[in-house]
Short mmCIF file of C-alpha atoms (C1' of nucleotides) in Angstrom, two decimals:
data_model
loop_
_atom_site.label_atom_id
_atom_site.label_comp_id
_atom_site.label_asym_id
_atom_site.label_seq_id
_atom_site.Cartn_x
_atom_site.Cartn_y
_atom_site.Cartn_z
CA MET A 1 -8.03 23.42 16.40
CA GLU A 2 -11.05 25.59 15.95
CA ASN A 3 -9.82 28.84 16.90
CA ILE A 4 -7.10 30.39 14.68
CA PRO A 5 -4.97 32.18 17.20
CA VAL A 6 -1.68 32.07 15.49
CA ARG A 7 -0.73 31.36 11.94
CA PHE A 8 2.26 29.41 11.13
CA GLU A 9 3.97 28.89 7.88
CA SER A 10 3.52 25.47 7.00
CA ILE A 11 2.78 23.42 3.93
CA PHE A 12 0.56 20.50 3.50
CA SER A 13 0.85 18.30 0.67
CA ALA A 14 -0.53 14.92 -0.58
CA ASP A 15 1.65 12.04 -1.73
CA CYS A 16 0.55 8.98 -3.64
CA ILE A 17 1.44 5.38 -3.90
CA ILE A 18 0.22 4.46 -7.30
CA PHE A 19 -0.01 0.59 -7.58
CA GLY A 20 -0.04 -1.19 -10.86
CA PHE A 21 0.03 -4.87 -11.69
CA ASP A 22 2.20 -5.71 -14.75
CA GLU A 23 4.07 -8.83 -16.01
CA GLY A 24 3.10 -10.72 -12.78
CA GLU A 25 4.59 -7.97 -10.70
CA LEU A 26 3.22 -5.40 -8.34
CA LYS A 27 4.71 -2.00 -9.20
CA ILE A 28 4.52 1.50 -8.08
CA LEU A 29 4.96 4.72 -9.98
CA LEU A 30 7.94 6.78 -8.86
CA ILE A 31 9.41 9.95 -10.18
CA GLU A 32 12.86 10.96 -10.36
CA ARG A 33 13.39 14.34 -8.79
CA ASN A 34 14.75 17.07 -10.86
CA GLU A 35 15.43 19.42 -7.99
CA GLU A 36 17.18 19.84 -4.75
CA PRO A 37 16.61 18.51 -2.15
CA PHE A 38 17.15 14.83 -3.14
CA LYS A 39 17.83 15.78 -6.71
CA GLU A 40 17.98 12.62 -8.71
CA TRP A 41 16.47 10.56 -6.14
CA PHE A 42 13.27 8.67 -6.50
CA ALA A 43 10.29 9.85 -4.76
CA LEU A 44 6.51 9.26 -4.52
CA PRO A 45 4.53 11.67 -6.60
CA GLY A 46 3.16 14.25 -4.54
CA ASN A 47 2.29 17.97 -4.57
CA VAL A 48 1.06 20.87 -2.37
CA VAL A 49 -2.54 20.80 -1.54
CA TYR A 50 -3.96 24.17 -2.98
CA GLN A 51 -6.03 26.49 -1.08
CA SER A 52 -9.14 25.77 -3.26
CA GLU A 53 -9.06 22.17 -3.19
CA SER A 54 -9.65 19.44 -0.63
CA ILE A 55 -6.93 16.96 0.13
CA ASP A 56 -8.71 14.17 -1.69
CA GLU A 57 -8.96 16.56 -4.71
CA ALA A 58 -5.29 17.29 -4.44
CA ALA A 59 -4.49 13.55 -4.61
CA GLU A 60 -6.68 13.19 -7.52
CA ARG A 61 -5.02 16.10 -9.37
CA ILE A 62 -1.54 14.55 -8.69
CA LEU A 63 -2.76 11.27 -10.13
CA TYR A 64 -4.15 12.94 -13.13
CA GLU A 65 -1.20 14.99 -13.90
CA LEU A 66 0.97 12.14 -13.94
CA THR A 67 -1.13 9.60 -15.62
CA GLY A 68 -3.96 11.30 -17.18
CA LEU A 69 -6.33 9.00 -15.34
CA LYS A 70 -9.49 10.15 -13.55
CA GLY A 71 -12.02 8.46 -11.43
CA ILE A 72 -9.45 6.06 -9.98
CA TYR A 73 -9.83 4.26 -6.75
CA MET A 74 -7.92 6.21 -4.15
CA GLU A 75 -7.76 5.99 -0.34
CA GLN A 76 -6.13 8.15 2.28
CA PHE A 77 -4.16 6.01 4.70
CA TYR A 78 -1.98 8.17 7.01
CA THR A 79 -0.56 11.67 7.65
CA PHE A 80 3.00 12.16 8.23
CA GLY A 81 3.91 15.01 10.30
CA GLU A 82 7.38 14.75 11.78
CA VAL A 83 8.91 18.12 12.41
CA ASN A 84 12.13 17.39 10.22
CA ARG A 85 10.70 15.29 7.48
CA HIS A 86 11.42 17.97 4.95
CA PRO A 87 14.88 19.62 5.10
CA LYS A 88 13.49 23.08 3.79
CA GLY A 89 10.68 23.64 6.09
CA ARG A 90 7.58 22.17 7.93
CA VAL A 91 5.78 19.93 5.52
CA ILE A 92 2.97 17.86 6.68
CA THR A 93 1.77 15.20 4.01
CA VAL A 94 -1.20 13.25 3.73
CA ALA A 95 -0.55 9.86 1.99
CA TYR A 96 -2.94 8.07 -0.40
CA PHE A 97 -2.74 4.87 -2.34
CA ALA A 98 -4.30 4.40 -5.70
CA MET A 99 -4.58 1.50 -7.91
CA ILE A 100 -4.80 1.53 -11.59
CA ARG A 101 -5.15 -0.83 -14.47
CA LEU A 102 -2.04 -0.98 -16.62
CA ASN A 103 -3.31 -3.26 -19.47
CA GLY A 104 0.19 -3.18 -20.79
CA GLN A 105 -0.05 0.45 -21.78
CA LYS A 106 2.81 1.76 -19.47
CA GLU A 107 3.77 4.85 -21.37
CA LEU A 108 3.40 7.90 -19.17
CA LYS A 109 4.40 11.45 -19.96
CA PRO A 110 4.59 13.25 -16.62
CA ILE A 111 3.44 16.82 -16.70
CA THR A 112 4.74 17.92 -13.34
CA ASN A 113 7.90 20.12 -13.94
CA TYR A 114 9.91 19.02 -10.93
CA ALA A 115 10.11 15.42 -12.15
CA LYS A 116 12.66 14.20 -14.80
CA LYS A 117 10.59 11.19 -15.46
CA ALA A 118 8.22 8.77 -13.90
CA VAL A 119 8.94 4.97 -13.93
CA TRP A 120 7.27 1.88 -12.78
CA VAL A 121 9.26 -0.01 -10.25
CA SER A 122 8.50 -3.38 -8.76
CA VAL A 123 7.91 -3.32 -5.01
CA LYS A 124 10.34 -6.15 -4.78
CA ASP A 125 13.18 -3.89 -5.61
CA LEU A 126 12.56 -0.33 -4.63
CA PRO A 127 15.51 1.90 -4.24
CA LYS A 128 15.83 4.21 -1.25
CA LEU A 129 13.31 7.00 -1.61
CA ALA A 130 13.53 10.62 -0.95
CA PHE A 131 12.50 12.21 2.30
CA ASP A 132 10.49 9.67 4.45
CA HIS A 133 9.15 8.16 1.44
CA SER A 134 10.23 4.78 2.06
CA GLU A 135 8.49 4.84 5.49
CA ILE A 136 5.34 6.21 3.75
CA PHE A 137 5.46 3.33 1.15
CA LYS A 138 6.00 0.81 3.95
CA LYS A 139 2.82 1.89 5.65
CA GLY A 140 0.89 2.03 2.53
CA PHE A 141 1.89 -1.37 1.46
CA GLU A 142 0.99 -2.85 4.77
CA LYS A 143 -2.36 -1.18 4.58
CA ILE A 144 -3.26 -2.69 1.04
CA LYS A 145 -2.03 -6.16 2.15
CA ASN A 146 -4.35 -6.09 4.98
CA LYS A 147 -7.20 -4.45 2.97
CA ILE A 148 -7.22 -7.03 0.12
CA SER A 149 -8.14 -9.66 2.62
CA TYR A 150 -11.46 -8.02 3.34
CA GLN A 151 -12.40 -5.64 0.59
CA PRO A 152 -12.45 -6.20 -3.16
CA ILE A 153 -9.78 -3.68 -4.12
CA ALA A 154 -7.64 -6.08 -6.05
CA PHE A 155 -9.99 -6.02 -8.83
CA GLU A 156 -8.94 -2.34 -9.52
CA LEU A 157 -5.44 -3.61 -10.66
CA LEU A 158 -6.68 -6.07 -13.19
CA PRO A 159 -8.17 -5.62 -16.62
CA GLU A 160 -11.84 -5.52 -16.53
CA LYS A 161 -12.04 -9.09 -17.70
CA PHE A 162 -9.70 -11.41 -16.07
CA THR A 163 -9.08 -15.08 -15.39
CA LEU A 164 -9.18 -16.59 -11.85
CA THR A 165 -5.64 -17.43 -12.29
CA GLN A 166 -4.77 -13.96 -12.86
CA LEU A 167 -6.78 -12.93 -9.85
CA GLN A 168 -4.88 -15.55 -7.70
CA ASN A 169 -1.53 -14.45 -9.00
CA LEU A 170 -2.26 -10.99 -7.82
CA TYR A 171 -3.28 -12.07 -4.43
CA GLU A 172 -0.10 -14.16 -4.23
CA VAL A 173 1.93 -11.29 -5.33
CA ILE A 174 0.53 -8.84 -2.91
CA LEU A 175 0.34 -11.18 0.18
CA ASN A 176 3.74 -12.78 -0.98
CA LYS A 177 2.58 -16.26 -0.31
CA LYS A 178 1.29 -19.19 -2.34
CA LEU A 179 -2.55 -20.02 -2.23
CA ASP A 180 -4.19 -23.16 -2.96
CA LYS A 181 -5.88 -23.02 -6.39
CA ARG A 182 -8.87 -24.94 -5.51
CA ASN A 183 -9.52 -23.28 -2.22
CA PHE A 184 -8.96 -19.88 -3.70
CA ARG A 185 -11.41 -20.45 -6.37
CA LYS A 186 -14.06 -22.09 -4.11
CA LYS A 187 -13.88 -19.15 -1.77
CA MET A 188 -13.88 -16.50 -4.30
CA LEU A 189 -16.73 -17.89 -6.14
CA ALA A 190 -18.68 -18.44 -3.03
CA TYR A 191 -18.60 -14.87 -2.39
CA ASP A 192 -20.73 -14.42 -5.57
CA ILE A 193 -19.12 -11.06 -6.54
CA LEU A 194 -17.81 -12.21 -9.85
CA LYS A 195 -19.61 -12.47 -12.94
CA GLU A 196 -18.83 -15.41 -15.29
CA LEU A 197 -18.48 -14.21 -18.73
CA ASP A 198 -19.21 -16.11 -21.99
CA GLU A 199 -15.79 -15.19 -23.28
CA LYS A 200 -12.48 -16.81 -23.03
CA GLN A 201 -8.98 -15.66 -22.80
CA LYS A 202 -7.33 -15.04 -26.21
CA GLY A 203 -3.75 -15.33 -27.52
CA VAL A 204 -2.43 -17.79 -25.20
CA SER A 205 -0.67 -21.18 -26.23
CA TYR A 206 -2.62 -23.32 -24.07
CA ARG A 207 -6.14 -23.99 -23.11
CA ALA A 208 -7.88 -20.64 -22.68
CA ALA A 209 -9.43 -19.81 -19.29
CA LYS A 210 -12.85 -18.45 -18.75
CA LEU A 211 -13.04 -14.70 -18.11
CA TYR A 212 -14.77 -13.07 -15.25
CA LYS A 213 -15.85 -9.53 -14.22
CA PHE A 214 -16.11 -8.02 -10.84
CA ASP A 215 -19.72 -7.48 -10.12
CA LYS A 216 -20.06 -4.27 -8.28
CA ARG A 217 -23.81 -4.56 -7.87
CA LYS A 218 -23.58 -7.94 -6.26
CA TYR A 219 -20.90 -6.76 -4.10
CA SER A 220 -22.84 -3.72 -2.89
CA LYS A 221 -25.74 -5.98 -1.94
CA TYR A 222 -23.67 -7.83 0.42
CA PHE A 223 -21.53 -4.85 1.32
CA HIS A 224 -21.80 -5.26 5.10
CA ASN A 225 -20.50 -8.61 4.93
CA GLU A 226 -16.80 -8.49 5.13
CA LEU A 227 -14.88 -10.74 2.83
CA SER A 228 -11.94 -12.69 3.73
CA PHE A 229 -9.63 -13.53 0.80
CA GLY A 230 -6.21 -15.01 1.02
CA LYS A 231 -6.53 -16.00 4.63
CA GLU A 232 -4.95 -19.52 4.32
CA MET B 1 4.92 17.93 -2.13
CA GLU B 2 8.57 18.07 -1.94
CA ASN B 3 9.27 21.56 -3.41
CA ILE B 4 7.87 24.53 -1.72
CA PRO B 5 6.79 26.69 -4.62
CA VAL B 6 4.01 28.65 -3.07
CA ARG B 7 3.33 29.20 0.63
CA PHE B 8 -0.48 29.17 1.52
CA GLU B 9 -1.93 30.34 4.74
CA SER B 10 -3.19 27.16 6.06
CA ILE B 11 -3.51 25.93 9.48
CA PHE B 12 -3.23 22.38 10.62
CA SER B 13 -4.55 21.05 13.76
CA ALA B 14 -5.15 17.85 15.66
CA ASP B 15 -8.44 16.75 17.09
CA CYS B 16 -9.07 13.97 19.74
CA ILE B 17 -11.61 11.59 20.51
CA ILE B 18 -11.02 10.77 24.01
CA PHE B 19 -12.86 7.48 25.00
CA GLY B 20 -13.50 6.48 28.50
CA PHE B 21 -15.58 3.72 30.14
CA ASP B 22 -17.57 4.49 33.11
CA GLU B 23 -20.80 3.10 34.66
CA GLY B 24 -21.06 0.65 32.01
CA GLU B 25 -21.01 3.28 29.36
CA LEU B 26 -18.68 4.31 26.65
CA LYS B 27 -18.12 7.99 26.91
CA ILE B 28 -16.09 10.63 25.12
CA LEU B 29 -14.60 13.92 26.41
CA LEU B 30 -16.24 16.87 24.77
CA ILE B 31 -15.53 20.57 25.49
CA GLU B 32 -18.16 23.32 25.28
CA ARG B 33 -16.79 26.12 23.10
CA ASN B 34 -16.38 29.60 24.60
CA GLU B 35 -15.79 31.49 21.39
CA GLU B 36 -17.31 31.93 17.93
CA PRO B 37 -17.71 30.21 15.70
CA PHE B 38 -19.87 27.53 17.26
CA LYS B 39 -19.79 29.26 20.50
CA GLU B 40 -21.60 27.24 23.27
CA TRP B 41 -21.48 24.17 20.90
CA PHE B 42 -19.91 20.86 22.03
CA ALA B 43 -16.80 19.97 20.16
CA LEU B 44 -13.90 17.51 20.11
CA PRO B 45 -10.83 18.73 21.93
CA GLY B 46 -8.22 19.94 19.57
CA ASN B 47 -5.66 22.51 18.80
CA VAL B 48 -3.27 23.98 16.39
CA VAL B 49 -0.07 21.88 15.62
CA TYR B 50 2.71 23.95 16.59
CA GLN B 51 5.69 24.52 14.38
CA SER B 52 8.11 22.93 16.82
CA GLU B 53 5.94 19.66 17.40
CA SER B 54 4.93 16.64 15.42
CA ILE B 55 1.31 15.78 15.03
CA ASP B 56 1.49 13.14 17.40
CA GLU B 57 3.07 15.49 19.92
CA ALA B 58 0.35 17.99 19.37
CA ALA B 59 -2.29 15.30 20.02
CA GLU B 60 -0.47 14.22 23.19
CA ARG B 61 -0.39 17.89 24.18
CA ILE B 62 -4.00 18.36 23.92
CA LEU B 63 -4.79 15.31 25.84
CA TYR B 64 -2.35 16.30 28.52
CA GLU B 65 -3.76 19.89 28.74
CA LEU B 66 -7.26 18.62 29.23
CA THR B 67 -6.74 15.70 31.50
CA GLY B 68 -3.30 15.95 32.90
CA LEU B 69 -2.44 12.53 31.50
CA LYS B 70 0.57 11.37 29.75
CA GLY B 71 1.76 8.21 28.11
CA ILE B 72 -1.79 7.52 26.95
CA TYR B 73 -2.55 5.17 24.08
CA MET B 74 -3.27 7.29 21.07
CA GLU B 75 -3.76 6.53 17.45
CA GLN B 76 -4.07 8.63 14.34
CA PHE B 77 -7.07 7.52 12.27
CA TYR B 78 -7.79 10.04 9.52
CA THR B 79 -7.24 13.46 8.14
CA PHE B 80 -10.05 15.91 7.36
CA GLY B 81 -9.47 18.44 4.67
CA GLU B 82 -12.52 19.54 3.08
CA VAL B 83 -12.04 23.32 1.87
CA ASN B 84 -14.87 24.66 3.87
CA ARG B 85 -14.82 22.56 7.05
CA HIS B 86 -13.96 25.65 9.04
CA PRO B 87 -15.91 28.92 8.50
CA LYS B 88 -12.87 31.17 9.28
CA GLY B 89 -10.31 29.77 6.94
CA ARG B 90 -8.57 26.70 5.67
CA VAL B 91 -7.94 24.34 8.38
CA ILE B 92 -6.92 20.71 7.93
CA THR B 93 -7.27 18.52 10.95
CA VAL B 94 -5.69 15.14 11.77
CA ALA B 95 -7.71 13.17 14.08
CA TYR B 96 -6.74 10.92 16.86
CA PHE B 97 -8.42 8.65 19.24
CA ALA B 98 -7.15 8.02 22.86
CA MET B 99 -8.38 5.47 25.46
CA ILE B 100 -8.11 6.35 29.15
CA ARG B 101 -8.88 4.69 32.42
CA LEU B 102 -11.37 6.57 34.25
CA ASN B 103 -11.40 4.68 37.63
CA GLY B 104 -14.27 6.71 38.86
CA GLN B 105 -12.25 9.98 39.14
CA LYS B 106 -13.92 11.83 36.41
CA GLU B 107 -13.04 15.37 37.69
CA LEU B 108 -11.12 17.30 35.03
CA LYS B 109 -10.08 20.79 34.93
CA PRO B 110 -9.55 21.93 31.37
CA ILE B 111 -6.68 24.24 31.08
CA THR B 112 -7.40 25.42 27.52
CA ASN B 113 -8.75 28.89 27.49
CA TYR B 114 -11.17 28.51 24.66
CA ALA B 115 -13.28 25.86 26.39
CA LYS B 116 -15.81 26.69 29.11
CA LYS B 117 -15.76 23.17 30.37
CA ALA B 118 -15.25 19.62 29.48
CA VAL B 119 -17.74 16.91 30.05
CA TRP B 120 -17.99 13.16 29.60
CA VAL B 121 -20.92 12.27 27.22
CA SER B 122 -22.12 8.81 26.46
CA VAL B 123 -21.62 8.09 22.86
CA LYS B 124 -25.22 6.95 22.85
CA ASP B 125 -26.45 10.43 23.21
CA LEU B 126 -24.01 12.73 21.73
CA PRO B 127 -25.39 16.09 20.70
CA LYS B 128 -24.67 17.66 17.33
CA LEU B 129 -20.94 18.84 17.41
CA ALA B 130 -19.29 21.88 16.09
CA PHE B 131 -17.72 21.92 12.67
CA ASP B 132 -17.51 18.46 10.98
CA HIS B 133 -16.78 16.86 14.46
CA SER B 134 -19.88 14.68 14.31
CA GLU B 135 -18.30 13.17 11.09
CA ILE B 136 -14.99 12.90 12.70
CA PHE B 137 -16.48 11.11 15.72
CA LYS B 138 -18.25 8.69 13.52
CA LYS B 139 -15.29 7.67 11.54
CA GLY B 140 -13.34 7.34 14.81
CA PHE B 141 -15.90 5.23 16.42
CA GLU B 142 -16.09 2.86 13.50
CA LYS B 143 -12.39 2.59 13.62
CA ILE B 144 -12.33 1.42 17.32
CA LYS B 145 -15.22 -0.94 16.81
CA ASN B 146 -13.24 -2.57 14.18
CA LYS B 147 -10.02 -2.41 15.99
CA ILE B 148 -10.99 -4.02 19.28
CA SER B 149 -11.89 -7.17 17.18
CA TYR B 150 -8.24 -7.76 16.35
CA GLN B 151 -6.12 -5.72 18.74
CA PRO B 152 -6.00 -5.63 22.51
CA ILE B 153 -6.88 -1.93 23.00
CA ALA B 154 -10.03 -2.39 25.07
CA PHE B 155 -7.66 -2.96 28.01
CA GLU B 156 -6.76 0.60 27.92
CA LEU B 157 -10.25 1.59 29.05
CA LEU B 158 -10.44 -0.71 32.07
CA PRO B 159 -8.76 -0.47 35.32
CA GLU B 160 -5.41 -2.30 35.68
CA LYS B 161 -7.20 -5.17 37.36
CA PHE B 162 -10.58 -6.22 35.95
CA THR B 163 -13.02 -9.03 35.82
CA LEU B 164 -13.92 -11.00 32.81
CA THR B 165 -17.53 -9.74 33.10
CA GLN B 166 -16.26 -6.20 33.08
CA LEU B 167 -14.18 -6.87 29.91
CA GLN B 168 -17.24 -8.63 28.20
CA ASN B 169 -19.41 -5.61 29.21
CA LEU B 170 -17.02 -3.23 27.59
CA TYR B 171 -16.90 -5.36 24.38
CA GLU B 172 -20.66 -5.54 24.35
CA VAL B 173 -20.96 -1.77 24.77
CA ILE B 174 -18.50 -0.88 22.00
CA LEU B 175 -19.75 -3.42 19.51
CA ASN B 176 -23.30 -2.89 20.56
CA LYS B 177 -24.25 -6.54 20.81
CA LYS B 178 -24.54 -9.16 23.30
CA LEU B 179 -21.88 -11.75 23.51
CA ASP B 180 -22.00 -15.35 24.91
CA LYS B 181 -20.39 -15.48 28.38
CA ARG B 182 -18.91 -18.97 27.83
CA ASN B 183 -17.70 -18.29 24.44
CA PHE B 184 -16.24 -14.98 25.23
CA ARG B 185 -14.25 -16.43 28.13
CA LYS B 186 -13.15 -19.47 26.31
CA LYS B 187 -11.86 -17.23 23.35
CA MET B 188 -10.35 -14.64 25.46
CA LEU B 189 -8.43 -17.07 27.77
CA ALA B 190 -7.33 -19.03 24.81
CA TYR B 191 -5.49 -16.08 23.46
CA ASP B 192 -3.33 -16.35 26.54
CA ILE B 193 -2.90 -12.62 27.03
CA LEU B 194 -4.45 -12.28 30.36
CA LYS B 195 -2.80 -12.91 33.59
CA GLU B 196 -5.15 -14.34 36.24
CA LEU B 197 -4.39 -12.78 39.65
CA ASP B 198 -4.59 -14.16 43.18
CA GLU B 199 -6.97 -11.33 43.95
CA LYS B 200 -10.64 -10.96 43.87
CA GLN B 201 -13.00 -8.23 43.36
CA LYS B 202 -14.04 -6.21 46.50
CA GLY B 203 -16.98 -4.28 47.60
CA VAL B 204 -19.59 -6.10 45.68
CA SER B 205 -22.76 -7.48 47.23
CA TYR B 206 -22.36 -10.82 45.65
CA ARG B 207 -19.76 -13.55 45.00
CA ALA B 208 -16.74 -11.77 43.96
CA ALA B 209 -15.01 -12.55 40.63
CA LYS B 210 -11.36 -13.21 39.93
CA LEU B 211 -9.34 -10.30 38.85
CA TYR B 212 -7.18 -10.35 35.65
CA LYS B 213 -4.53 -8.18 34.25
CA PHE B 214 -3.61 -7.77 30.50
CA ASP B 215 -0.16 -9.30 30.00
CA LYS B 216 1.66 -7.14 27.61
CA ARG B 217 4.69 -9.34 27.56
CA LYS B 218 2.61 -12.37 26.53
CA TYR B 219 0.85 -10.37 23.94
CA SER B 220 4.04 -9.06 22.32
CA LYS B 221 5.37 -12.63 22.10
CA TYR B 222 2.41 -13.53 19.73
CA PHE B 223 2.13 -10.14 18.30
CA HIS B 224 2.01 -11.25 14.79
CA ASN B 225 -1.06 -13.23 15.40
CA GLU B 226 -4.08 -11.09 15.15
CA LEU B 227 -6.60 -11.77 17.51
CA SER B 228 -10.40 -11.81 16.98
CA PHE B 229 -12.56 -10.76 19.76
CA GLY B 230 -16.11 -10.30 19.67
CA LYS B 231 -16.77 -11.97 16.43
CA GLU B 232 -19.70 -14.18 17.34
"C1'" DA C 1 -2.37 -37.34 -37.34
"C1'" DA C 2 -0.02 -38.17 -33.26
"C1'" DT C 3 2.17 -36.43 -29.45
"C1'" DA C 4 3.92 -33.17 -26.16
"C1'" DT C 5 3.19 -29.22 -23.45
"C1'" DA C 6 1.00 -26.13 -20.27
"C1'" DC C 7 -2.56 -24.48 -17.80
"C1'" DG C 8 -7.64 -24.98 -16.65
"C1'" DG C 9 -10.78 -26.88 -14.04
"C1'" DT C 10 -12.76 -29.74 -10.39
"C1'" DG C 11 -14.30 -32.56 -5.15
"C1'" DT C 12 -13.74 -34.80 -0.80
"C1'" DA C 13 -12.15 -35.77 3.74
"C1'" DT C 14 -10.04 -33.65 7.87
"C1'" DT C 15 -9.17 -30.25 10.97
"C1'" DT C 16 -10.11 -26.13 13.15
"C1'" DT C 17 -13.23 -22.60 14.52
"C1'" DT C 18 -17.42 -20.77 15.70
"C1'" DT C 19 -21.75 -21.12 17.65
"C1'" DA C 20 -25.58 -22.41 20.84
"C1'" DC C 21 -26.96 -23.48 24.99
"C1'" DA C 22 -28.32 -24.04 30.91
"C1'" DC C 23 -27.12 -25.25 35.15
"C1'" DT C 24 -24.50 -25.42 39.78
"C1'" DA C 25 -21.20 -22.73 42.97
"C1'" DA C 26 -20.19 -19.10 45.92
"C1'" DG C 27 -20.50 -15.13 48.28
"C1'" DT C 28 -23.67 -11.36 50.40
"C1'" DG C 29 -27.39 -9.45 52.96
"C1'" DA C 30 -31.51 -9.89 55.25
"C1'" DT D 1 -30.75 -20.33 56.84
"C1'" DC D 2 -32.70 -18.62 52.99
"C1'" DA D 3 -33.05 -15.47 49.23
"C1'" DC D 4 -30.52 -13.17 45.89
"C1'" DT D 5 -27.07 -12.30 42.46
"C1'" DT D 6 -23.28 -12.95 39.76
"C1'" DA D 7 -19.37 -16.34 38.85
"C1'" DG D 8 -17.98 -20.00 36.67
"C1'" DT D 9 -18.04 -24.07 33.77
"C1'" DG D 10 -18.38 -28.01 29.08
"C1'" DT D 11 -20.32 -30.30 25.08
"C1'" DA D 12 -22.37 -30.97 20.78
"C1'" DA D 13 -23.40 -29.17 16.24
"C1'" DA D 14 -22.47 -26.36 12.47
"C1'" DA D 15 -19.46 -23.72 9.55
"C1'" DA D 16 -15.19 -22.58 7.77
"C1'" DA D 17 -10.56 -23.37 6.67
"C1'" DT D 18 -7.29 -26.51 5.00
"C1'" DA D 19 -4.85 -30.32 2.56
"C1'" DC D 20 -4.48 -32.58 -1.42
"C1'" DA D 21 -4.20 -34.87 -7.10
"C1'" DC D 22 -5.66 -35.76 -11.44
"C1'" DC D 23 -8.03 -35.47 -15.83
"C1'" DG D 24 -9.47 -32.04 -19.56
"C1'" DT D 25 -8.61 -29.33 -23.50
"C1'" DA D 26 -6.53 -25.91 -26.33
"C1'" DT D 27 -2.36 -25.12 -28.74
"C1'" DA D 28 2.25 -26.02 -30.73
"C1'" DT D 29 5.40 -29.34 -32.55
"C1'" DT D 30 6.84 -32.98 -35.43
#
DNA sequence: AATATACGGTGTATTTTTTACACTAAGTGA
DNA sequence: TCACTTAGTGTAAAAAATACACCGTATATT
């Protein structure tokens, strides 16, 4: 790579799978395209990587433009470079996933001009997506399914204070299987990465559960130990 | 990404970490650069991705030009896109690792014109590499360390017929730790992905060991079960 | 006040997996 | 035949994963 003998006209871009957890469902943020090709199709949010920014910065910018959020956990997971993945030219795209806290406030005003609107769609009933985005989604979803089993990324999707039942539900939704309540709690608490708060859930019409926080400090301390959640 | 509003002059390339196992050491194939920048430095083999080929194809081509080998196990692991990673312009590179069987025949005549020569260097004493290639190597090495623990990729580095001791040595070298012989064999054989041959090792000045083959058919059968080698 | 409802919260026994550990067997070369 | 070197083997203990069911407590209803 390191010589620049020939310059081709190629574009690179970053696409983002933005995960959110809401009403017990795992959702992603899709845009409805305003332009050909694939006009009126749903697509993953994405954009060209500018000359002056790294790919990571491009991904952050895309997320920011769409959601107004910064400092979100994002991770690059794969680069898609088939010759004909874009009908209008050679486009290589680097795919990221992000996880954001919805907290109920799902209103989003997309700034990008090529999108009609942005919507949260449950991963259980995604439509066919533009370009090869269905394939990109599939690979990214596999990645996070795998990753939550050994890294504490699930917390990024929950409110800062959450109950163990909420956490378990999230694992169950992502892994698409039931987990045993007692074993889940035993294991999760044994990792000692949660901080039990003096607070309880509010506004529920039954016994309120204790709230917990993810304790980053404790986690970093044992960072080298891989975790293993949801492996029953 | 999906509109092409502006065209930037950017290059994308593929770089390869080519692993080989030889004389009890894990090695990678480096080229010595013939041109500025980083003239006479060692670098990972890499090249521009042509307009007419996918990134995977580019990686295969790079490997082929350097080694004459085709059909080798390769995997994309990360894309590096910092703005200033190449002093002469914006170059984004998609990194792959490959694993090849050395079988003693280490002679290689590099075809690429920008390399003086290609050499096998033990991962234990790599020099500083050109560009951000040291960082790329580090990430790729982490990846395979991790990956051999749950996928049978180590076999790609061994001759087709190998002894259990050779296999264990390879694991030990990659993971950089001693494994218990009995536990290693027990576990490995329990996975039932090896085929015991009627043949024995030859040319050794001690009791010859049984030879085994990796049995792809058996492995595919249980493909969904992740393995877990080297986890003592 | 009594009762119904719904989720919160807890422990133990069993099975499976992982780990630790050391000697005899077989082939080669002198 | 003897010395040397690696091949090949089993068991016990510890740790981790799994399966499993009931009472507690806050709220809502009458």
